[in-house]
Short mmCIF file of C-alpha atoms and ligand atoms in Angstrom, two decimals:
data_model
loop_
_atom_site.label_atom_id
_atom_site.label_comp_id
_atom_site.label_asym_id
_atom_site.label_seq_id
_atom_site.Cartn_x
_atom_site.Cartn_y
_atom_site.Cartn_z
CA MET A 1 -43.43 45.12 14.62
CA GLN A 2 -45.54 42.13 15.48
CA LEU A 3 -44.15 39.78 18.09
CA THR A 4 -44.11 36.77 15.71
CA GLU A 5 -42.27 38.79 13.11
CA TYR A 6 -39.77 39.96 15.70
CA ARG A 7 -39.20 36.39 16.87
CA ARG A 8 -38.60 35.31 13.30
CA LEU A 9 -35.97 38.00 12.89
CA TRP A 10 -34.42 37.04 16.20
CA ASN A 11 -34.12 33.42 15.03
CA ALA A 12 -32.58 34.43 11.72
CA ARG A 13 -30.04 36.50 13.67
CA LYS A 14 -29.35 33.58 15.98
CA TRP A 15 -28.46 31.24 13.08
CA MET A 16 -26.33 33.87 11.41
CA LYS A 17 -24.41 34.39 14.66
CA ARG A 18 -24.00 30.65 15.04
CA ASN A 19 -22.37 30.45 11.64
CA GLU A 20 -19.91 33.24 12.37
CA PRO A 21 -17.24 30.96 13.91
CA PHE A 22 -16.94 29.33 10.48
CA LEU A 23 -15.26 32.45 9.10
CA PRO A 24 -11.81 32.09 10.73
CA THR A 25 -11.56 28.47 9.52
CA TRP A 26 -12.56 29.48 6.00
CA HIS A 27 -9.95 32.23 6.07
CA ALA A 28 -7.23 29.95 7.44
CA HIS A 29 -8.10 27.19 4.99
CA LEU A 30 -7.80 29.44 1.96
CA GLY A 31 -4.66 30.94 3.41
CA TYR A 32 -3.17 27.47 3.81
CA SER A 33 -4.33 26.12 0.41
CA LEU A 34 -2.76 28.98 -1.54
CA ASP A 35 -0.02 29.59 1.02
CA LEU A 36 -1.17 33.19 1.35
CA PHE A 37 0.21 33.76 4.85
CA LYS A 38 3.65 32.98 3.46
CA ARG A 39 3.10 35.20 0.41
CA PHE A 40 2.41 38.15 2.73
CA LYS A 41 4.97 37.08 5.35
CA LYS A 42 7.44 39.92 4.77
CA GLY A 43 4.69 42.48 4.13
CA ALA A 44 3.23 43.04 0.67
CA ALA A 45 0.49 44.92 -1.13
CA VAL A 46 -2.51 42.96 -2.38
CA GLU A 47 -1.81 44.01 -5.95
CA GLU A 48 1.77 42.76 -5.78
CA VAL A 49 0.82 39.31 -4.42
CA ALA A 50 -2.02 38.98 -6.93
CA LEU A 51 0.32 39.82 -9.78
CA THR A 52 3.26 37.66 -8.72
CA HIS A 53 1.14 34.59 -8.00
CA ASP A 54 -1.46 35.05 -10.71
CA LEU A 55 -4.43 35.42 -8.36
CA ASN A 56 -7.67 37.32 -8.89
CA GLN A 57 -7.00 40.65 -7.19
CA ASP A 58 -10.60 41.40 -6.16
CA LEU A 59 -11.01 38.05 -4.49
CA LEU A 60 -7.64 38.27 -2.82
CA GLN A 61 -8.67 41.71 -1.52
CA ARG A 62 -11.83 40.14 0.00
CA TRP A 63 -9.68 37.48 1.70
CA VAL A 64 -7.46 40.26 3.05
CA ASP A 65 -10.50 42.26 4.25
CA VAL A 66 -11.77 39.27 6.19
CA GLY A 67 -8.30 38.64 7.59
CA LEU A 68 -8.09 42.24 8.83
CA VAL A 69 -11.47 41.98 10.56
CA LEU A 70 -10.50 38.68 12.17
CA GLY A 71 -7.08 39.93 13.25
CA HIS A 72 -5.31 37.30 11.12
CA LEU A 73 -3.72 40.15 9.12
CA LYS A 74 -2.56 43.70 9.82
CA GLN A 75 -2.27 46.66 7.47
CA ASN A 76 0.05 49.63 7.79
CA ARG A 77 -0.64 53.18 6.59
CA LYS A 78 0.89 52.45 3.21
CA GLY A 79 -1.51 49.57 2.63
CA ILE A 80 1.10 46.88 3.21
CA ILE A 81 -0.43 43.66 4.55
CA LYS A 82 1.33 41.44 7.06
CA PRO A 83 -0.01 38.32 8.73
CA LYS A 84 0.12 37.58 12.44
CA ARG A 85 3.25 35.55 13.15
CA SER A 86 1.32 32.59 14.55
CA LEU A 87 -0.53 32.18 11.23
CA VAL A 88 2.71 32.12 9.25
CA LYS A 89 4.08 29.55 11.69
CA TYR A 90 1.05 27.26 12.03
CA VAL A 91 -0.87 27.75 8.78
CA SER A 92 1.87 27.79 6.15
CA LYS A 93 2.63 24.77 4.00
CA ASP A 94 6.31 24.26 4.59
CA SER A 95 6.46 25.26 8.24
CA ASP A 96 7.59 22.47 10.60
CA SER A 97 4.87 23.56 13.02
CA SER A 98 2.09 23.63 10.44
CA VAL A 99 -1.37 22.38 11.42
CA GLY A 100 -2.71 23.23 7.96
CA ILE A 101 -3.29 19.59 7.11
CA LEU A 102 -5.89 19.38 9.88
CA ILE A 103 -7.67 22.47 8.53
CA LYS A 104 -7.57 20.82 5.12
CA GLU A 105 -9.07 17.61 6.50
CA MET A 106 -11.90 19.48 8.22
CA MET A 107 -12.72 21.70 5.28
CA GLU A 108 -12.16 19.31 2.38
CA LEU A 109 -13.21 16.00 3.88
CA HIS A 110 -15.37 16.53 6.94
CA ILE A 111 -17.51 19.53 5.97
CA PRO A 112 -18.23 18.27 2.40
CA THR A 113 -19.16 14.88 3.87
CA MET A 114 -21.60 16.50 6.30
CA LEU A 115 -23.07 18.53 3.43
CA SER A 116 -23.53 15.39 1.36
CA TYR A 117 -25.84 13.87 3.99
CA ARG A 118 -28.91 15.26 2.22
CA ASP A 119 -28.12 13.20 -0.87
CA LEU A 120 -26.78 10.20 1.01
CA MET A 121 -29.86 9.91 3.19
CA GLN A 122 -32.00 9.79 0.09
CA GLY A 123 -29.87 7.04 -1.39
CA LYS A 124 -28.33 9.27 -4.05
CA GLU A 125 -24.83 8.64 -5.25
CA VAL A 126 -22.17 10.96 -3.92
CA ASN A 127 -18.66 11.23 -5.26
CA PHE A 128 -16.12 12.10 -2.65
CA PHE A 129 -12.91 13.59 -3.90
CA GLU A 130 -10.41 11.64 -1.93
CA ALA A 131 -7.34 11.28 -4.08
CA ASP A 132 -4.91 12.09 -1.26
CA TYR A 133 -7.17 10.90 1.53
CA GLY A 134 -4.64 8.33 2.86
CA ASP A 135 -1.90 10.92 3.13
CA THR A 136 -4.12 13.52 4.80
CA VAL A 137 -5.46 11.10 7.42
CA ALA A 138 -2.01 9.68 8.13
CA GLN A 139 -0.67 13.20 8.68
CA THR A 140 -3.54 14.38 10.87
CA SER A 141 -3.42 11.24 13.04
CA ALA A 142 0.25 11.94 13.60
CA LEU A 143 -0.67 15.26 15.26
CA LEU A 144 -2.10 13.28 18.15
CA GLU A 145 1.20 11.52 18.75
CA THR A 146 2.60 14.45 20.73
CA ILE A 147 0.05 13.86 23.49
CA ALA A 148 -0.40 10.12 23.15
CA PHE A 149 3.23 9.11 22.84
CA PRO A 150 4.29 9.77 26.47
CA LYS A 151 1.41 7.55 27.57
CA VAL A 152 2.53 4.80 25.20
CA LEU A 153 6.13 5.18 26.40
CA ASP A 154 5.00 4.79 30.03
CA VAL A 155 3.47 1.43 29.15
CA VAL A 156 6.59 0.37 27.22
CA LYS A 157 8.74 1.17 30.26
CA LYS A 158 6.43 -0.27 32.89
CA GLU A 159 5.90 -3.54 31.05
CA ARG A 160 9.58 -3.79 30.08
CA VAL A 161 8.58 -4.21 26.45
CA LYS A 162 11.31 -5.46 24.09
CA SER A 163 9.36 -5.73 20.84
CA ILE A 164 6.43 -3.82 19.32
CA PHE A 165 4.08 -4.47 16.42
CA ASP A 166 2.02 -1.49 15.24
CA ILE A 167 -1.10 -2.33 13.19
CA GLY A 168 -2.08 0.47 10.80
CA CYS A 169 1.15 2.30 11.55
CA ALA A 170 0.73 4.92 8.74
CA TYR A 171 4.05 6.79 8.56
CA GLY A 172 5.37 4.90 11.58
CA GLY A 173 5.30 7.95 13.85
CA TYR A 174 4.93 6.01 17.09
CA LEU A 175 7.66 3.54 16.10
CA LYS A 176 10.06 6.36 15.19
CA ARG A 177 9.47 8.12 18.48
CA ILE A 178 9.93 4.88 20.42
CA GLN A 179 13.18 4.21 18.62
CA VAL A 180 14.60 7.55 19.72
CA LYS A 181 13.89 6.68 23.36
CA LYS A 182 14.53 2.94 23.19
CA PRO A 183 16.92 2.22 20.30
CA LYS A 184 17.33 -1.48 21.10
CA LEU A 185 13.69 -2.51 20.69
CA ARG A 186 12.46 -4.65 17.82
CA LEU A 187 9.96 -2.43 16.00
CA LYS A 188 7.65 -3.51 13.19
CA GLY A 189 4.68 -1.82 11.56
CA LEU A 190 1.96 -2.97 9.17
CA GLU A 191 0.21 -0.53 6.84
CA ALA A 192 -2.57 -1.33 4.34
CA ASP A 193 -2.38 1.79 2.17
CA GLU A 194 0.38 1.01 -0.31
CA GLN A 195 1.34 4.62 -0.97
CA VAL A 196 1.53 5.40 2.74
CA ALA A 197 3.53 2.22 3.43
CA LYS A 198 5.95 3.05 0.64
CA LYS A 199 6.61 6.54 1.97
CA ALA A 200 6.98 5.16 5.51
CA GLN A 201 9.50 2.56 4.31
CA GLU A 202 11.46 5.28 2.60
CA GLU A 203 11.51 7.33 5.81
CA VAL A 204 12.79 4.49 8.02
CA LYS A 205 15.20 2.91 5.56
CA ASP A 206 18.27 3.93 7.53
CA SER A 207 16.90 2.62 10.82
CA ASP A 208 16.09 -0.80 12.29
CA ILE A 209 12.37 -0.16 12.04
CA GLU A 210 10.62 -2.57 9.69
CA ILE A 211 7.47 -1.47 7.90
CA ILE A 212 5.50 -3.84 5.74
CA SER A 213 2.70 -3.15 3.36
CA GLY A 214 -0.32 -5.35 4.03
CA ASP A 215 -3.79 -5.81 5.49
CA ILE A 216 -4.12 -7.17 9.02
CA LYS A 217 -7.20 -9.12 7.88
CA GLU A 218 -4.90 -11.32 5.81
CA TYR A 219 -1.68 -11.00 7.71
CA GLU A 220 -0.09 -14.06 9.33
CA SER A 221 2.68 -13.15 11.75
CA ASP A 222 5.59 -15.57 12.13
CA GLU A 223 6.72 -13.80 15.26
CA GLU A 224 5.28 -12.76 18.63
CA PHE A 225 5.64 -9.28 20.15
CA ASP A 226 5.58 -7.98 23.74
CA LEU A 227 3.33 -5.11 22.69
CA VAL A 228 0.81 -4.77 19.88
CA MET A 229 -0.72 -1.37 19.13
CA MET A 230 -3.80 -0.50 17.13
CA ASN A 231 -4.06 3.24 17.18
CA ASN A 232 -6.84 5.13 15.43
CA LEU A 233 -7.68 2.06 13.43
CA LEU A 234 -10.99 0.74 14.67
CA TYR A 235 -13.18 2.92 12.46
CA TYR A 236 -11.89 0.95 9.46
CA PHE A 237 -13.45 -2.20 10.94
CA SER A 238 -17.07 -3.30 11.22
CA LYS A 239 -18.23 -4.79 14.53
CA GLU A 240 -17.67 -8.36 13.30
CA ASP A 241 -14.26 -7.47 11.92
CA ARG A 242 -13.32 -5.79 15.19
CA ALA A 243 -13.85 -9.02 17.10
CA GLU A 244 -11.58 -10.76 14.61
CA LEU A 245 -9.02 -7.95 14.79
CA PHE A 246 -8.71 -8.55 18.53
CA GLU A 247 -8.39 -12.32 17.91
CA ARG A 248 -5.66 -11.69 15.37
CA SER A 249 -3.79 -9.29 17.68
CA SER A 250 -4.06 -11.82 20.47
CA LYS A 251 -2.15 -14.32 18.32
CA ILE A 252 0.60 -11.73 17.74
CA VAL A 253 0.86 -10.68 21.41
CA GLY A 254 3.26 -12.97 23.24
CA LYS A 255 2.79 -14.54 26.69
CA LYS A 256 2.07 -11.82 29.30
CA GLY A 257 2.18 -9.31 26.46
CA THR A 258 0.27 -6.05 26.19
CA LEU A 259 -2.25 -4.54 23.77
CA ILE A 260 -2.69 -0.76 23.41
CA VAL A 261 -5.72 0.67 21.64
CA ILE A 262 -5.95 4.42 21.03
CA SER A 263 -9.32 5.51 19.71
CA PRO A 264 -12.13 7.99 20.06
CA LEU A 265 -14.84 6.31 22.12
CA VAL A 266 -18.58 6.90 22.10
CA GLN A 267 -20.67 6.98 25.27
CA SER A 268 -17.63 8.12 27.18
CA LYS A 269 -17.54 10.91 29.75
CA HIS A 270 -15.87 13.54 27.57
CA GLY A 271 -15.93 14.95 24.05
CA GLN A 272 -19.26 13.60 22.90
CA ALA A 273 -20.00 16.41 20.42
CA PHE A 274 -16.75 15.60 18.70
CA ALA A 275 -17.33 11.84 18.76
CA SER A 276 -20.81 12.27 17.25
CA ALA A 277 -19.46 14.49 14.44
CA PHE A 278 -16.69 11.99 13.84
CA ASN A 279 -19.25 9.20 13.55
CA SER A 280 -21.31 11.20 11.08
CA PHE A 281 -18.21 11.41 8.93
CA MET A 282 -17.39 7.71 9.24
CA SER A 283 -20.89 6.47 8.51
CA ALA A 284 -21.08 8.47 5.28
CA HIS A 285 -18.14 6.54 3.86
CA GLU A 286 -18.18 3.00 2.65
CA ASN A 287 -15.73 0.82 4.54
CA MET A 288 -15.73 3.10 7.56
CA TYR A 289 -17.68 2.55 10.73
CA PRO A 290 -18.77 4.47 13.82
CA VAL A 291 -16.26 4.53 16.64
CA PRO A 292 -16.69 1.93 19.39
CA SER A 293 -17.63 2.32 23.03
CA GLU A 294 -15.31 1.33 25.85
CA ARG A 295 -17.66 -1.51 26.75
CA GLU A 296 -17.57 -2.89 23.22
CA LEU A 297 -13.77 -2.99 23.21
CA LYS A 298 -13.65 -4.68 26.60
CA GLN A 299 -15.91 -7.41 25.22
CA TYR A 300 -13.76 -8.09 22.15
CA ALA A 301 -10.64 -8.06 24.28
CA LYS A 302 -12.08 -10.48 26.80
CA ALA A 303 -13.23 -12.86 24.08
CA ALA A 304 -9.72 -12.77 22.60
CA GLY A 305 -8.09 -13.69 25.93
CA PHE A 306 -7.04 -10.23 27.20
CA LYS A 307 -7.51 -8.78 30.66
CA PHE A 308 -8.53 -5.12 30.90
CA LYS A 309 -5.92 -2.93 32.60
CA LYS A 310 -6.94 0.71 32.21
CA THR A 311 -8.53 3.47 30.13
CA THR A 312 -6.80 6.86 30.11
CA PRO A 313 -8.01 10.00 28.32
CA VAL A 314 -5.68 11.27 25.60
CA VAL A 315 -7.68 14.28 24.41
CA LYS A 316 -10.64 14.81 26.72
CA GLU A 317 -12.57 17.27 24.56
CA GLY A 318 -12.16 14.96 21.58
CA GLY A 319 -13.36 11.87 23.47
CA TRP A 320 -10.02 10.23 22.63
CA TYR A 321 -8.71 7.49 24.91
CA MET A 322 -5.95 4.94 25.34
CA MET A 323 -7.00 1.49 26.54
CA VAL A 324 -4.50 -1.04 27.82
CA PHE A 325 -5.07 -4.80 27.96
CA LYS A 326 -2.83 -7.68 29.03
CA LYS A 327 -2.65 -11.29 28.08
C1 SAM B 1 -5.99 6.93 11.02
S1 SAM B 1 -4.50 6.16 10.58
C2 SAM B 1 -3.68 6.04 12.14
C3 SAM B 1 -2.21 5.90 12.02
C4 SAM B 1 -1.44 5.65 13.32
N1 SAM B 1 -1.74 4.35 13.86
C5 SAM B 1 -1.75 6.72 14.31
O1 SAM B 1 -2.44 6.45 15.30
O2 SAM B 1 -1.30 7.87 14.15
C6 SAM B 1 -5.00 4.49 10.33
C7 SAM B 1 -4.09 3.76 9.39
O3 SAM B 1 -4.46 2.37 9.37
C8 SAM B 1 -4.38 1.89 8.05
N2 SAM B 1 -5.26 0.71 7.93
C9 SAM B 1 -6.60 0.72 7.76
N3 SAM B 1 -7.07 -0.54 7.68
C10 SAM B 1 -6.00 -1.36 7.81
C11 SAM B 1 -5.84 -2.76 7.77
N4 SAM B 1 -6.89 -3.56 7.59
N5 SAM B 1 -4.60 -3.30 7.93
C12 SAM B 1 -3.52 -2.46 8.09
N6 SAM B 1 -3.62 -1.12 8.12
C13 SAM B 1 -4.84 -0.56 7.98
C14 SAM B 1 -4.81 3.08 7.21
O4 SAM B 1 -4.34 2.98 5.87
C15 SAM B 1 -4.21 4.27 7.96
O5 SAM B 1 -2.95 4.62 7.48
#
């Protein structure tokens, strides 16, 4: 074989190998979408599951074959298929520990967006299918709470915060967690997506948490708060709007009050591959904007009368940080 031909083959192999890590996510995504890990949970034959749930048996068999190769599924001598327990737990729809919504976001929102770049770059129209976008994003953001919440709670304790206003609170996850730890605090959230706000209101109706439906760009607060939070919100705001967002928060933060901003940051030390992919997603969508840098946020904060306190990593590999400012 000629050297050039061999190199060509080598390169083809390289790209095929690079694509291989896609397979487990594809398998998990399909498993989650059709709840296949649950269907096989107690052990079942392919034929039986196909018949009971009206699925194409050949295609289901291919999904099972891939699952066996990947180790997501096991097969006994009688041909009965059983999933690994961790997949039933984390990639089933009704499991409390499910992370399926994140797999859904990656596969149904992020990857299709990246694939639409060819058309977008050429100015062609692209239709994104985003009917339940608000719900998906609200749910996936909530996954981050587990790591970010203790950091937020530290600030609440240290600054002896008595009242909190959460801008873009989605399902009010941070407020609910705070209430468990600090039941006497005044807690209020603002959420622009009407459907999300409605569901959040429903969820907190038996508590003292107040959630209102509205856009911070038009919102006039008649009350000041010791702490204002804007978590995972900045990519909904253009640079000009971000400056105004900080101005608006500054009016809501009381004397000596605190501002917490949780966001992925660009040009930070960690997680830059993730931040760049995230930005590619944001830029493809109207009304979404690339994530800010730490420097940019410090500038807005300073202009709005805040002093910078600290930046702490929340998820290093994701380039996700918490920034704290004080009046
Ligand atoms: C990515 S979610 C983050 C939710 C939550 N803060 C968290 O960190 O888990 C951002 C939320 O902000 C809401 N939002 C976007 N723009 C807003 C605005 N102008 N005013 C109020 N809420 C807004 C979105 O509808 C969405 O539910």
